[in-house]
Amino acid sequence: MSSYLSHISSIPVRTDQNYAVHFFKLNDTNYSNFELVPIMKLSYMLMDITQEKSPPDGLVVVIDMKGVRARY
């Protein structure tokens, strides 16, 4: 897998409303290096792990968009 995805994690402590918090950050923000399929696979795996023992009542997704630009 490429090194474009630098951070993907689930914060270990849930919110007061029992929401899980997932954090994503791209290391390489160059759109020509972006691959959606591996990111989606990792996202679904993280969601499966989050729901394995004690499913949350909701989900908060935090995405660090610093350096990300739209392709035109």
Tab-separated table of N, CA and C in Angstrom:
chain	number	residue	atom	x	y	z
A	1	MET	N	0.834	-1.176	0.000
A	1	MET	CA	0.000	0.000	0.000
A	1	MET	C	0.878	1.238	0.000
A	2	SER	N	0.403	2.257	-0.643
A	2	SER	CA	1.157	3.511	-0.721
A	2	SER	C	1.252	4.171	0.639
A	3	SER	N	2.145	5.140	0.735
A	3	SER	CA	2.318	5.839	2.002
A	3	SER	C	1.470	7.100	2.070
A	4	TYR	N	0.473	7.229	1.178
A	4	TYR	CA	-0.326	8.445	1.146
A	4	TYR	C	-1.197	8.614	2.371
A	5	LEU	N	-1.627	7.523	2.981
A	5	LEU	CA	-2.484	7.633	4.149
A	5	LEU	C	-1.627	7.598	5.390
A	6	SER	N	-1.520	8.724	6.045
A	6	SER	CA	-0.610	8.778	7.163
A	6	SER	C	-1.275	8.448	8.491
A	7	HIS	N	-2.528	8.822	8.662
A	7	HIS	CA	-3.212	8.569	9.933
A	7	HIS	C	-4.635	8.072	9.692
A	8	ILE	N	-4.981	7.004	10.348
A	8	ILE	CA	-6.363	6.535	10.414
A	8	ILE	C	-6.500	5.857	11.766
A	9	SER	N	-7.406	6.373	12.579
A	9	SER	CA	-7.521	5.807	13.919
A	9	SER	C	-8.908	6.018	14.490
A	10	SER	N	-9.193	5.253	15.503
A	10	SER	CA	-10.401	5.410	16.284
A	10	SER	C	-9.963	5.899	17.661
A	11	ILE	N	-10.490	7.028	18.071
A	11	ILE	CA	-10.148	7.571	19.388
A	11	ILE	C	-10.662	6.579	20.439
A	12	PRO	N	-9.834	6.169	21.400
A	12	PRO	CA	-10.226	5.098	22.322
A	12	PRO	C	-11.343	5.458	23.297
A	13	VAL	N	-11.580	6.737	23.528
A	13	VAL	CA	-12.627	7.152	24.473
A	13	VAL	C	-13.818	7.671	23.673
A	14	ARG	N	-14.994	7.187	23.990
A	14	ARG	CA	-16.199	7.638	23.302
A	14	ARG	C	-16.744	8.920	23.923
A	15	THR	N	-17.616	9.581	23.186
A	15	THR	CA	-18.222	10.816	23.685
A	15	THR	C	-19.229	10.488	24.782
A	16	ASP	N	-19.754	11.512	25.428
A	16	ASP	CA	-20.770	11.312	26.472
A	16	ASP	C	-22.039	10.666	25.923
A	17	GLN	N	-22.283	10.826	24.623
A	17	GLN	CA	-23.468	10.232	23.988
A	17	GLN	C	-23.175	8.828	23.442
A	18	ASN	N	-22.032	8.259	23.783
A	18	ASN	CA	-21.580	6.943	23.332
A	18	ASN	C	-21.339	6.910	21.822
A	19	TYR	N	-20.776	7.983	21.282
A	19	TYR	CA	-20.404	8.040	19.874
A	19	TYR	C	-18.928	7.674	19.746
A	20	ALA	N	-18.607	6.887	18.736
A	20	ALA	CA	-17.211	6.591	18.418
A	20	ALA	C	-16.682	7.741	17.563
A	21	VAL	N	-15.382	8.041	17.704
A	21	VAL	CA	-14.763	9.114	16.935
A	21	VAL	C	-13.636	8.513	16.096
A	22	HIS	N	-13.714	8.703	14.773
A	22	HIS	CA	-12.673	8.231	13.856
A	22	HIS	C	-11.949	9.443	13.274
A	23	PHE	N	-10.634	9.320	13.146
A	23	PHE	CA	-9.794	10.413	12.653
A	23	PHE	C	-9.038	9.962	11.407
A	24	PHE	N	-9.069	10.794	10.368
A	24	PHE	CA	-8.369	10.514	9.117
A	24	PHE	C	-7.525	11.719	8.729
A	25	LYS	N	-6.338	11.457	8.205
A	25	LYS	CA	-5.481	12.529	7.699
A	25	LYS	C	-4.639	11.970	6.557
A	26	LEU	N	-4.599	12.720	5.451
A	26	LEU	CA	-3.772	12.315	4.318
A	26	LEU	C	-2.365	12.867	4.483
A	27	ASN	N	-1.389	12.030	4.236
A	27	ASN	CA	0.005	12.459	4.278
A	27	ASN	C	0.388	13.138	2.973
A	28	ASP	N	0.003	12.538	1.864
A	28	ASP	CA	0.284	13.076	0.529
A	28	ASP	C	-1.027	13.606	-0.040
A	29	THR	N	-1.147	14.907	-0.190
A	29	THR	CA	-2.398	15.505	-0.654
A	29	THR	C	-2.427	15.721	-2.166
A	30	ASN	N	-1.468	15.184	-2.889
A	30	ASN	CA	-1.447	15.288	-4.346
A	30	ASN	C	-2.547	14.390	-4.907
A	31	TYR	N	-3.502	14.982	-5.642
A	31	TYR	CA	-4.649	14.218	-6.138
A	31	TYR	C	-4.254	13.079	-7.074
A	32	SER	N	-3.146	13.196	-7.776
A	32	SER	CA	-2.753	12.125	-8.698
A	32	SER	C	-2.258	10.884	-7.958
A	33	ASN	N	-1.948	11.008	-6.669
A	33	ASN	CA	-1.519	9.863	-5.860
A	33	ASN	C	-2.652	9.284	-5.020
A	34	PHE	N	-3.815	9.886	-5.088
A	34	PHE	CA	-4.950	9.466	-4.262
A	34	PHE	C	-5.600	8.211	-4.834
A	35	GLU	N	-5.853	7.241	-3.966
A	35	GLU	CA	-6.531	6.008	-4.355
A	35	GLU	C	-7.685	5.779	-3.394
A	36	LEU	N	-8.899	5.787	-3.903
A	36	LEU	CA	-10.088	5.685	-3.066
A	36	LEU	C	-10.297	4.287	-2.480
A	37	VAL	N	-10.066	3.246	-3.264
A	37	VAL	CA	-10.392	1.878	-2.834
A	37	VAL	C	-9.665	1.478	-1.539
A	38	PRO	N	-8.345	1.668	-1.425
A	38	PRO	CA	-7.695	1.298	-0.159
A	38	PRO	C	-8.208	2.100	1.046
A	39	ILE	N	-8.531	3.371	0.815
A	39	ILE	CA	-9.056	4.185	1.912
A	39	ILE	C	-10.421	3.660	2.352
A	40	MET	N	-11.266	3.296	1.401
A	40	MET	CA	-12.581	2.752	1.742
A	40	MET	C	-12.456	1.427	2.481
A	41	LYS	N	-11.531	0.571	2.051
A	41	LYS	CA	-11.322	-0.710	2.734
A	41	LYS	C	-10.893	-0.489	4.181
A	42	LEU	N	-9.940	0.421	4.382
A	42	LEU	CA	-9.494	0.718	5.739
A	42	LEU	C	-10.607	1.313	6.588
A	43	SER	N	-11.426	2.163	5.982
A	43	SER	CA	-12.548	2.770	6.705
A	43	SER	C	-13.543	1.707	7.167
A	44	TYR	N	-13.871	0.772	6.276
A	44	TYR	CA	-14.805	-0.293	6.640
A	44	TYR	C	-14.216	-1.237	7.687
A	45	MET	N	-12.932	-1.520	7.591
A	45	MET	CA	-12.291	-2.366	8.609
A	45	MET	C	-12.325	-1.682	9.973
A	46	LEU	N	-12.052	-0.381	9.997
A	46	LEU	CA	-12.093	0.362	11.254
A	46	LEU	C	-13.510	0.352	11.826
A	47	MET	N	-14.508	0.492	10.973
A	47	MET	CA	-15.900	0.460	11.427
A	47	MET	C	-16.257	-0.908	11.988
A	48	ASP	N	-15.796	-1.984	11.345
A	48	ASP	CA	-16.042	-3.340	11.856
A	48	ASP	C	-15.426	-3.526	13.232
A	49	ILE	N	-14.194	-3.062	13.408
A	49	ILE	CA	-13.518	-3.178	14.702
A	49	ILE	C	-14.257	-2.381	15.770
A	50	THR	N	-14.726	-1.192	15.401
A	50	THR	CA	-15.439	-0.330	16.349
A	50	THR	C	-16.720	-0.989	16.838
A	51	GLN	N	-17.397	-1.727	15.975
A	51	GLN	CA	-18.684	-2.326	16.330
A	51	GLN	C	-18.574	-3.736	16.893
A	52	GLU	N	-17.372	-4.271	16.959
A	52	GLU	CA	-17.199	-5.674	17.334
A	52	GLU	C	-17.718	-6.006	18.733
A	53	LYS	N	-17.289	-5.286	19.744
A	53	LYS	CA	-17.647	-5.639	21.126
A	53	LYS	C	-18.843	-4.866	21.652
A	54	SER	N	-18.824	-3.565	21.490
A	54	SER	CA	-19.881	-2.718	22.031
A	54	SER	C	-20.219	-1.644	21.002
A	55	PRO	N	-21.238	-1.873	20.181
A	55	PRO	CA	-21.556	-0.909	19.121
A	55	PRO	C	-21.856	0.475	19.690
A	56	PRO	N	-21.344	1.519	19.037
A	56	PRO	CA	-21.629	2.883	19.488
A	56	PRO	C	-23.043	3.290	19.088
A	57	ASP	N	-23.533	4.360	19.715
A	57	ASP	CA	-24.841	4.900	19.348
A	57	ASP	C	-24.738	5.843	18.149
A	58	GLY	N	-23.534	6.222	17.796
A	58	GLY	CA	-23.322	7.114	16.662
A	58	GLY	C	-21.853	7.151	16.287
A	59	LEU	N	-21.557	7.910	15.258
A	59	LEU	CA	-20.191	8.004	14.769
A	59	LEU	C	-19.870	9.440	14.399
A	60	VAL	N	-18.715	9.912	14.850
A	60	VAL	CA	-18.202	11.221	14.476
A	60	VAL	C	-16.933	10.967	13.665
A	61	VAL	N	-16.872	11.525	12.457
A	61	VAL	CA	-15.700	11.358	11.603
A	61	VAL	C	-15.003	12.710	11.491
A	62	VAL	N	-13.731	12.738	11.868
A	62	VAL	CA	-12.922	13.950	11.784
A	62	VAL	C	-11.894	13.724	10.681
A	63	ILE	N	-11.905	14.597	9.667
A	63	ILE	CA	-10.976	14.477	8.548
A	63	ILE	C	-10.150	15.745	8.473
A	64	ASP	N	-8.837	15.602	8.613
A	64	ASP	CA	-7.926	16.738	8.489
A	64	ASP	C	-7.721	17.010	7.001
A	65	MET	N	-8.252	18.116	6.513
A	65	MET	CA	-8.202	18.456	5.091
A	65	MET	C	-7.071	19.423	4.749
A	66	LYS	N	-6.142	19.627	5.649
A	66	LYS	CA	-5.055	20.573	5.395
A	66	LYS	C	-4.262	20.141	4.155
A	67	GLY	N	-4.130	21.051	3.212
A	67	GLY	CA	-3.362	20.789	1.997
A	67	GLY	C	-4.147	20.134	0.879
A	68	VAL	N	-5.400	19.741	1.131
A	68	VAL	CA	-6.211	19.095	0.111
A	68	VAL	C	-6.822	20.174	-0.779
A	69	ARG	N	-6.720	19.974	-2.083
A	69	ARG	CA	-7.280	20.911	-3.043
A	69	ARG	C	-8.133	20.158	-4.055
A	70	ALA	N	-9.099	20.848	-4.624
A	70	ALA	CA	-9.936	20.253	-5.655
A	70	ALA	C	-9.180	20.216	-6.981
A	71	ARG	N	-9.377	19.178	-7.718
A	71	ARG	CA	-8.749	19.066	-9.043
A	71	ARG	C	-9.642	19.771	-10.063
A	72	TYR	N	-9.039	20.550	-10.901
A	72	TYR	CA	-9.802	21.230	-11.956
A	72	TYR	C	-9.044	21.247	-13.247
